Amino acid sequence: MAEINRTKNIITIFVIILVLALIIWPFVYIFISSFKPLKEIMSRASFLPVDPTLKNYQTLLFARTPVRDFPRFLFNSLYVSVFTALFTLIISSISGYGIARNRRLRAGLISKFLLFIYVFPTVVLLVPIYKLFTTMNLYDNLFGLIIIYTALVSPFCTWLLVSFLENIPRELEESAGIDGAGTFTTFTRIVIPLASPGLVTAGAYSFITAWGEYMFALILISSNLKKTGPLGLATFTAEQYIEWGPLLSGSILIMIPVFILFMPVSGYFIKGFTAGAVKE
Amino acid sequence: MLKIRKNEIQQYLFLLPVFIIVLVIFAYPYIRNLIYSFYDISFGGAESNYIGLKNYTYLLGSGFFWESLWKSLYWTFGNLVIQLIVPLFLAILLNVKMKGIHLARSLIMLPWIAPTVAVAVCMRWMLLPRIGIINAFLTSIGLMEKQIHFLGNNTTAMPALILLNSWKFLPFGTLMILAALQAIPLSVFEAAEVDGATGFQKFRFVTFPLLSSMIWFVGFLAFAWNFNTFDFIWLTTQGGPGTATQTLPVLIYRTAFKTFRLGEASAVTVFIGIFLIILGFFYFSYLTPKEKQ
Amino acid sequence: MKKGILILMVFALVMVLGSITFAQDQPLEITFWHHEAPAHRVAAFQKVIDLFMKENPNINLKQEVVMWGDAWVKTLAAIEANTLPDFQFGLPDFVTTMFKTGSLAPLTDLVEEIDEKYQIFPNQKNMYFYDGDYWGVPIMTMVMLMTYRPSFLEEYVGTTEPPKTWDEVLDYAKKITENSEEEVYGIGIGGAKNLMTDEQAYIFMASTGARFFDENGNITFNSPETIEALKLYNDLIKFAPPGAEAWSWGEIELNIAAGTLAMSPYFPSVQKRFHEEFDSNDYDAAHIPFYKDRTERGTITYPNEVHLYKDTLEKPGHKEAVYDFVRFMMRPDINAILTSGQEPGGFFPTSVAASQAKEYWDDPIVKRFENAHKIAMEALNDYATLYGFEYGKWVNIGIGDISGADVLADTVNKVVSGQMTPEEAAAYGAELMTKYSAPIAQ
């Protein structure tokens, strides 16, 4: 029996490694290629660099101009993503709590409606949002991006938190109510701590979405130094002059922060969705 | 009694933030679009006239609109099939207790957390004939005789793009199904084992039914996200070659921002809106679990 | 009480005066958009800006990069929302689109002044002439030539002479593709629905003498000449690498650099890479070949211009500052920074004076590929035109939309993908053009 289990284990490990390799090899290849000189990137494919160089990274990190400053772009993305996550958490936990605790509302229906919003193409929002934001002085303003990203992710995060909050026993809150705690205190002292896996999930989800978003940033940001990471990366893909070297190294650099953030919370992520899984 | 009333008002107030967002960021643009669709308005402030239903009749009479609708359905359902089946197996595979499984679960998320711009442009390079590694690899192992420009060929562009996009979305579905798997109590499996169920039977009669609501749900999300995928297609093929990958969102973007016919683009939008609302009606009436009292 | 008011008034006066002097000390903020994102191009612009600000310390000039693909959207959106820069770089079809929105200010006096001083090539400035006014100042220009790799011609065709007629091109392309066993392809042309195909296909139209419009702006696209051009394109693309039907700029330049293309009607702009990355002389450019027994050649040129917005006129001092900067950019020694200094082979001078500037020809990359530059100057002087602008004036203001919708490329795509015969495609293209056409009543 133990013998069978061992071979079974080895097979499982083997399959997992194989599947992982199949899924993440492009990143390995991009990473390796980011050390190739342009000459090799632009010639016939070979897996390993013949003449490895750090030039691609140097261009990005040290050759900074007033127009292109990649570390600054990443910092802008960080700023936007952190605040998007923060605002999303505030908005969707409050709304999610409202939905989850309202006896008259059919929570399932409302949270489904929140998800249904995502069916409508976001391309359509570009023009009206642009006009709206320029009149509100939110054009070419990182804060404007934070607002739009918060709006884009908060329906999903609200849904996530509704299913999570519904699983928190009402009795806990009711006993707090008996002890004289107001709604607000109950919310911050009892509900929020219990919902932390859901909050971490929602936060990470909004961070990741904001980090990679391209369309709205493209339309709403104009100044060179306000560009976010994806916009900055896109400047390497100029129509008649694609800068392959920095493009590859930039693709690696832009993934590192999200990956670092994601690694420790990926366990929470699964827990965060489990509540939704039970509910649905 | 009064206390309850007050509480209820409070509870509605709680809903306010997300309600405002939905109204301003999502509903308002759609209303604007609805109005635009009756005008021959063009982007850039030139004068516009009320033309009634002309934008609609033009669209319905044109071949390209129906072609895009078909491309959209092809794209959405092609993605859906892959994004439902593969994550299921990935999730079952990763649902083991083992050293390092945590790392494996994190690594598998890479395609999903990588920014679209980075993935799209790098993939364009990797898929090229001669220069790209994928062609080199497939020909060297003898799977292909001649190198193919996958994204540049009318027959391969759409399937190639679907594969790429699915690859990017797989991790998310995997994660959600994995979450559902972990929510199944072990006792259920133990009971099945006592009854003498084999591995497949366990999957067929225990796991799958318990997962089905989650699969439906992932299916819905995948539908929503794929149906309005824009940046991934735009950054890889721009809807080409020809109109091979021109789904409805790409058509809207092209009409509004390349030929500046805002009225026409808005009519497409309204059309999609109606189509989706009908779809949503079915979704709400058939896929919503009955309310438990 | 009175004393108090007096003190207050004096105080207010001091404040007002103070704020005026303060405002005077504040340099004038001028922002412009251009579309050249690569680092070395941005650096070239910055160099010009820095030199200009040294001479004009009261002006604070700022460049912002908007990628070409986004330029239309961002500008139109900015017009609607009043967030335009002071001036912007553009192209003829771009300018017609912006002209239609009524947001441009004429630059006639400036163009005439510069023309007198440096002699702007007539072709280049005429593309911005309409209704008695100039709506743009051509600063630098682009031109497509027959670029080729001499070593491939020698190895697979056995000649060092570039082809002189399109029949020869076809013959060479076939030989190269076959003799190299598809290691090298004869020709690099694309067939996707994008601007690159528009541009390359226009060379063929210009070669056979086909036009979008007649002199009155009526659409004449469905003509025997267009059909011939489409046929030739379709015959040639068979000797392009697989998937060329979907190429964009990235792909064609990768292929030129990777050595999979022997010839390509394209901008001779890959010089910097041959110089810096490969240290190779194996890259040259020749005149566009003749089509059959025609004695005229044809190619495409794209004058990159500066246009001014009406909004800018309302801001005191801004127009004058923009004028000064344009004058500065047109100075032959400065202009060379934006042409050969920015992208050798990518950008060429627009004036006689600048085309003779020592600074231009002294650039090491220009020196290395000198022949290509001489040919480019000849082509610019002799036969380079642009679709819709062949008559030295605007004839159809719908050209911006026609090129925005990539109608020519769409037509080509229908042919090379086998969906239509050249005859059907020409009719199809003409019909599409009617949708956008807006002839100018003469």
Short mmCIF file of C-alpha atoms in Angstrom, two decimals, chain A residues 9 12-13 15-16 19-20 22-27 29-30 33 36 40-47 91-92 94-99 101-110 112-129 131-133 147-148 150-152 154-156 158-159 183 187 204-205 208-209 211-215 218-219 230-231 233-234 237 242 244 247-248 251 254-255 258-259 262-264 266-267 269-271 273-274 276-280, chain B residues 5 7-8 10-19 21-22 24-26 28-30 32-33 36 41 43 90 93-94 96-98 101-119 121-126 130-134 136 167 170-172 175-176 178-183 210 213-214 217 220-221 223-225 227-228 230-231 234-235 249-250 252-253 256-258 262 269 272-274 276-281 283-284 287-292:
data_model
loop_
_atom_site.label_atom_id
_atom_site.label_comp_id
_atom_site.label_asym_id
_atom_site.label_seq_id
_atom_site.Cartn_x
_atom_site.Cartn_y
_atom_site.Cartn_z
CA ASN A 9 3.15 10.58 -5.36
CA THR A 12 1.79 13.36 -9.31
CA ILE A 13 4.92 15.41 -8.71
CA VAL A 15 2.82 15.64 -13.77
CA ILE A 16 2.67 18.83 -11.73
CA VAL A 19 2.18 21.08 -16.36
CA LEU A 20 3.94 23.94 -14.61
CA LEU A 22 4.11 23.97 -19.98
CA ILE A 23 2.42 26.96 -18.45
CA ILE A 24 5.29 29.13 -17.34
CA TRP A 25 7.98 28.41 -19.92
CA PRO A 26 7.26 31.62 -21.88
CA PHE A 27 8.30 33.62 -18.84
CA TYR A 29 12.23 32.24 -22.13
CA ILE A 30 11.48 35.96 -21.88
CA SER A 33 16.11 36.46 -23.67
CA LYS A 36 20.43 38.79 -25.09
CA GLU A 40 20.44 38.01 -31.06
CA ILE A 41 16.87 39.01 -30.26
CA MET A 42 16.46 40.13 -33.84
CA SER A 43 17.93 37.08 -35.48
CA ARG A 44 16.84 33.50 -35.78
CA ALA A 45 15.61 31.92 -32.61
CA SER A 46 18.01 30.32 -30.18
CA PHE A 47 17.14 29.45 -26.62
CA ILE A 91 -16.09 50.71 -0.72
CA SER A 92 -16.73 47.06 -1.32
CA ILE A 94 -19.11 48.65 3.27
CA SER A 95 -21.42 47.82 0.38
CA GLY A 96 -20.85 44.11 0.71
CA TYR A 97 -21.77 44.29 4.37
CA GLY A 98 -24.91 46.21 3.53
CA ILE A 99 -26.00 43.60 1.04
CA ARG A 101 -26.93 41.95 6.25
CA ASN A 102 -30.07 43.30 4.66
CA ARG A 103 -32.90 40.89 5.22
CA ARG A 104 -35.15 42.43 2.61
CA LEU A 105 -32.66 42.39 -0.23
CA ARG A 106 -32.08 39.23 -2.11
CA ALA A 107 -28.34 39.28 -1.65
CA GLY A 108 -27.78 36.63 -4.29
CA LEU A 109 -29.64 38.58 -6.90
CA ILE A 110 -27.86 41.85 -6.18
CA LYS A 112 -25.16 38.54 -9.36
CA PHE A 113 -26.24 41.82 -10.83
CA LEU A 114 -22.89 43.29 -9.79
CA LEU A 115 -21.12 40.60 -11.75
CA PHE A 116 -23.41 40.99 -14.72
CA ILE A 117 -22.00 44.48 -15.21
CA TYR A 118 -18.78 42.92 -16.41
CA VAL A 119 -20.51 41.51 -19.46
CA PHE A 120 -20.75 44.95 -21.04
CA PRO A 121 -17.71 45.95 -23.05
CA THR A 122 -15.52 48.48 -21.27
CA VAL A 123 -14.34 49.94 -24.58
CA VAL A 124 -17.66 51.74 -24.65
CA LEU A 125 -16.85 53.64 -21.49
CA LEU A 126 -13.77 55.33 -22.94
CA VAL A 127 -15.27 58.42 -24.58
CA PRO A 128 -17.88 59.36 -21.97
CA ILE A 129 -15.43 58.76 -19.14
CA LYS A 131 -15.19 63.75 -21.22
CA LEU A 132 -16.45 63.39 -17.69
CA PHE A 133 -12.95 63.27 -16.26
CA ILE A 147 -11.00 56.37 -9.29
CA ILE A 148 -11.66 54.55 -12.54
CA THR A 150 -11.63 51.40 -8.14
CA ALA A 151 -14.87 51.62 -10.07
CA LEU A 152 -13.84 48.82 -12.41
CA SER A 154 -15.32 47.20 -6.87
CA PRO A 155 -18.42 45.40 -8.21
CA PHE A 156 -16.42 42.16 -8.40
CA THR A 158 -18.25 43.53 -3.51
CA TRP A 159 -19.57 40.24 -4.81
CA THR A 183 -23.15 49.42 13.90
CA PHE A 187 -18.38 46.50 11.63
CA ALA A 204 -4.78 41.56 -4.22
CA TYR A 205 -7.29 41.26 -7.04
CA ILE A 208 -3.24 43.16 -9.86
CA THR A 209 -5.94 44.60 -12.11
CA TRP A 211 -1.16 47.14 -12.09
CA GLY A 212 -1.78 45.73 -15.55
CA GLU A 213 -4.52 48.01 -16.90
CA TYR A 214 -3.74 49.66 -20.21
CA MET A 215 -6.75 51.15 -22.03
CA LEU A 218 -3.68 55.28 -22.34
CA ILE A 219 -6.63 57.61 -22.75
CA PRO A 230 2.14 49.26 -18.90
CA LEU A 231 2.04 52.62 -20.69
CA LEU A 233 6.31 49.52 -21.58
CA ALA A 234 4.18 50.35 -24.60
CA THR A 237 6.77 49.35 -29.16
CA ILE A 242 10.47 48.49 -31.58
CA TRP A 244 13.17 44.75 -28.22
CA LEU A 247 10.88 45.62 -23.96
CA LEU A 248 11.87 42.16 -22.80
CA SER A 251 8.33 42.85 -19.20
CA ILE A 254 7.00 44.87 -14.45
CA MET A 255 6.07 41.39 -13.28
CA VAL A 258 3.10 41.78 -8.52
CA PHE A 259 4.74 38.42 -8.15
CA PHE A 262 1.20 37.67 -4.79
CA MET A 263 3.45 34.91 -3.45
CA PRO A 264 2.67 35.37 0.23
CA SER A 266 -1.78 33.21 -2.78
CA GLY A 267 -2.88 30.94 0.06
CA PHE A 269 -6.55 33.88 -2.36
CA ILE A 270 -7.83 30.35 -2.35
CA LYS A 271 -9.43 30.84 1.05
CA PHE A 273 -12.68 32.34 -3.05
CA THR A 274 -13.76 29.36 -0.97
CA GLY A 276 -17.81 32.24 -2.85
CA ALA A 277 -17.52 28.60 -3.82
CA VAL A 278 -19.71 27.44 -0.97
CA LYS A 279 -22.28 30.09 -1.71
CA GLU A 280 -22.58 29.71 -5.45
CA ARG B 5 -36.36 50.81 10.76
CA ASN B 7 -31.08 49.90 10.97
CA GLU B 8 -32.63 49.21 7.64
CA GLN B 10 -28.48 52.33 7.55
CA GLN B 11 -28.20 49.12 5.62
CA TYR B 12 -29.38 50.83 2.44
CA LEU B 13 -26.87 53.60 3.07
CA PHE B 14 -24.20 50.94 3.14
CA LEU B 15 -25.08 50.12 -0.44
CA LEU B 16 -24.59 53.68 -1.59
CA PRO B 17 -20.88 53.65 -2.57
CA VAL B 18 -21.10 50.82 -5.02
CA PHE B 19 -24.44 52.07 -6.28
CA ILE B 21 -20.04 53.86 -8.92
CA VAL B 22 -22.26 51.66 -11.02
CA VAL B 24 -21.63 57.08 -12.84
CA ILE B 25 -19.02 54.84 -14.36
CA PHE B 26 -21.18 52.18 -15.99
CA TYR B 28 -24.06 56.97 -17.51
CA PRO B 29 -21.78 56.08 -20.44
CA TYR B 30 -24.38 53.65 -21.72
CA ARG B 32 -24.77 58.65 -23.55
CA ASN B 33 -24.17 55.92 -26.09
CA TYR B 36 -25.33 59.08 -29.72
CA ILE B 41 -22.09 62.24 -34.67
CA PHE B 43 -15.62 62.03 -32.80
CA LEU B 90 -5.42 21.66 -13.13
CA LEU B 93 -4.06 18.05 -9.93
CA LEU B 94 -3.09 20.82 -7.55
CA VAL B 96 -3.03 17.56 -3.05
CA LYS B 97 -1.23 17.96 0.23
CA MET B 98 2.42 17.99 -0.61
CA ILE B 101 2.46 22.67 -3.59
CA HIS B 102 2.06 26.19 -2.30
CA LEU B 103 4.86 27.32 -4.60
CA ALA B 104 3.35 25.42 -7.52
CA ARG B 105 -0.01 27.11 -6.94
CA SER B 106 1.66 30.50 -6.92
CA LEU B 107 3.79 29.89 -9.98
CA ILE B 108 0.82 28.81 -12.00
CA MET B 109 -0.69 32.25 -11.44
CA LEU B 110 2.06 33.95 -13.43
CA PRO B 111 0.19 34.26 -16.74
CA TRP B 112 -2.73 35.88 -14.98
CA ILE B 113 -0.76 38.45 -13.01
CA ALA B 114 1.47 39.43 -15.93
CA PRO B 115 0.36 42.71 -17.52
CA THR B 116 -1.37 42.24 -20.87
CA VAL B 117 0.94 44.62 -22.70
CA ALA B 118 3.98 42.59 -21.74
CA VAL B 119 2.43 39.27 -22.65
CA VAL B 121 4.04 41.98 -27.40
CA CYS B 122 6.42 39.25 -26.25
CA MET B 123 4.08 36.61 -27.63
CA ARG B 124 3.94 38.32 -31.01
CA TRP B 125 7.69 38.03 -31.13
CA MET B 126 7.78 34.42 -29.96
CA ARG B 130 12.11 32.13 -38.30
CA ILE B 131 12.70 34.57 -35.49
CA GLY B 132 10.27 33.20 -32.94
CA ILE B 133 11.08 30.28 -30.65
CA ILE B 134 7.71 28.55 -30.96
CA ALA B 136 11.61 26.90 -34.29
CA TRP B 167 -3.49 30.50 -21.21
CA LEU B 170 -6.46 29.57 -16.93
CA PRO B 171 -4.87 30.37 -13.58
CA PHE B 172 -7.87 32.34 -12.42
CA LEU B 175 -7.85 29.01 -8.48
CA MET B 176 -11.61 29.34 -8.16
CA LEU B 178 -9.45 24.79 -6.43
CA ALA B 179 -11.18 26.91 -3.82
CA ALA B 180 -14.39 25.01 -4.43
CA LEU B 181 -12.56 21.70 -4.16
CA GLN B 182 -11.09 22.67 -0.84
CA ALA B 183 -14.52 23.55 0.44
CA LEU B 210 -20.33 19.51 -5.83
CA SER B 213 -22.22 25.45 -9.30
CA MET B 214 -18.66 26.77 -9.18
CA PHE B 217 -19.95 30.49 -12.01
CA PHE B 220 -20.20 33.01 -16.34
CA LEU B 221 -17.17 35.07 -15.40
CA PHE B 223 -18.10 34.54 -20.60
CA ALA B 224 -18.21 38.09 -19.33
CA TRP B 225 -14.49 38.70 -19.43
CA PHE B 227 -16.90 38.59 -24.45
CA ASN B 228 -15.48 42.03 -23.87
CA PHE B 230 -10.31 44.21 -26.05
CA ASP B 231 -6.73 45.07 -25.13
CA TRP B 234 -5.80 44.88 -30.01
CA LEU B 235 -2.23 44.52 -28.80
CA PRO B 249 -15.31 45.26 -28.93
CA VAL B 250 -12.60 45.58 -31.57
CA ILE B 252 -16.47 49.31 -31.68
CA TYR B 253 -12.98 50.62 -31.08
CA ALA B 256 -15.14 55.00 -32.93
CA PHE B 257 -11.42 55.65 -32.80
CA LYS B 258 -10.07 54.78 -36.23
CA LEU B 262 -19.18 57.62 -32.99
CA THR B 269 -22.90 49.14 -28.38
CA ILE B 272 -24.68 44.40 -27.77
CA GLY B 273 -26.44 45.81 -24.74
CA ILE B 274 -29.81 44.46 -25.86
CA LEU B 276 -26.63 40.87 -23.32
CA ILE B 277 -29.70 41.94 -21.41
CA ILE B 278 -31.67 39.13 -23.03
CA LEU B 279 -28.86 36.79 -22.11
CA GLY B 280 -28.83 38.21 -18.60
CA PHE B 281 -32.54 37.53 -18.28
CA TYR B 283 -28.97 33.93 -16.52
CA PHE B 284 -31.02 35.40 -13.71
CA LEU B 287 -29.00 30.10 -12.99
CA THR B 288 -29.93 31.87 -9.79
CA PRO B 289 -30.47 29.44 -6.95
CA LYS B 290 -33.96 29.68 -5.51
CA GLU B 291 -34.07 31.87 -2.47
CA LYS B 292 -34.05 29.94 0.73
#
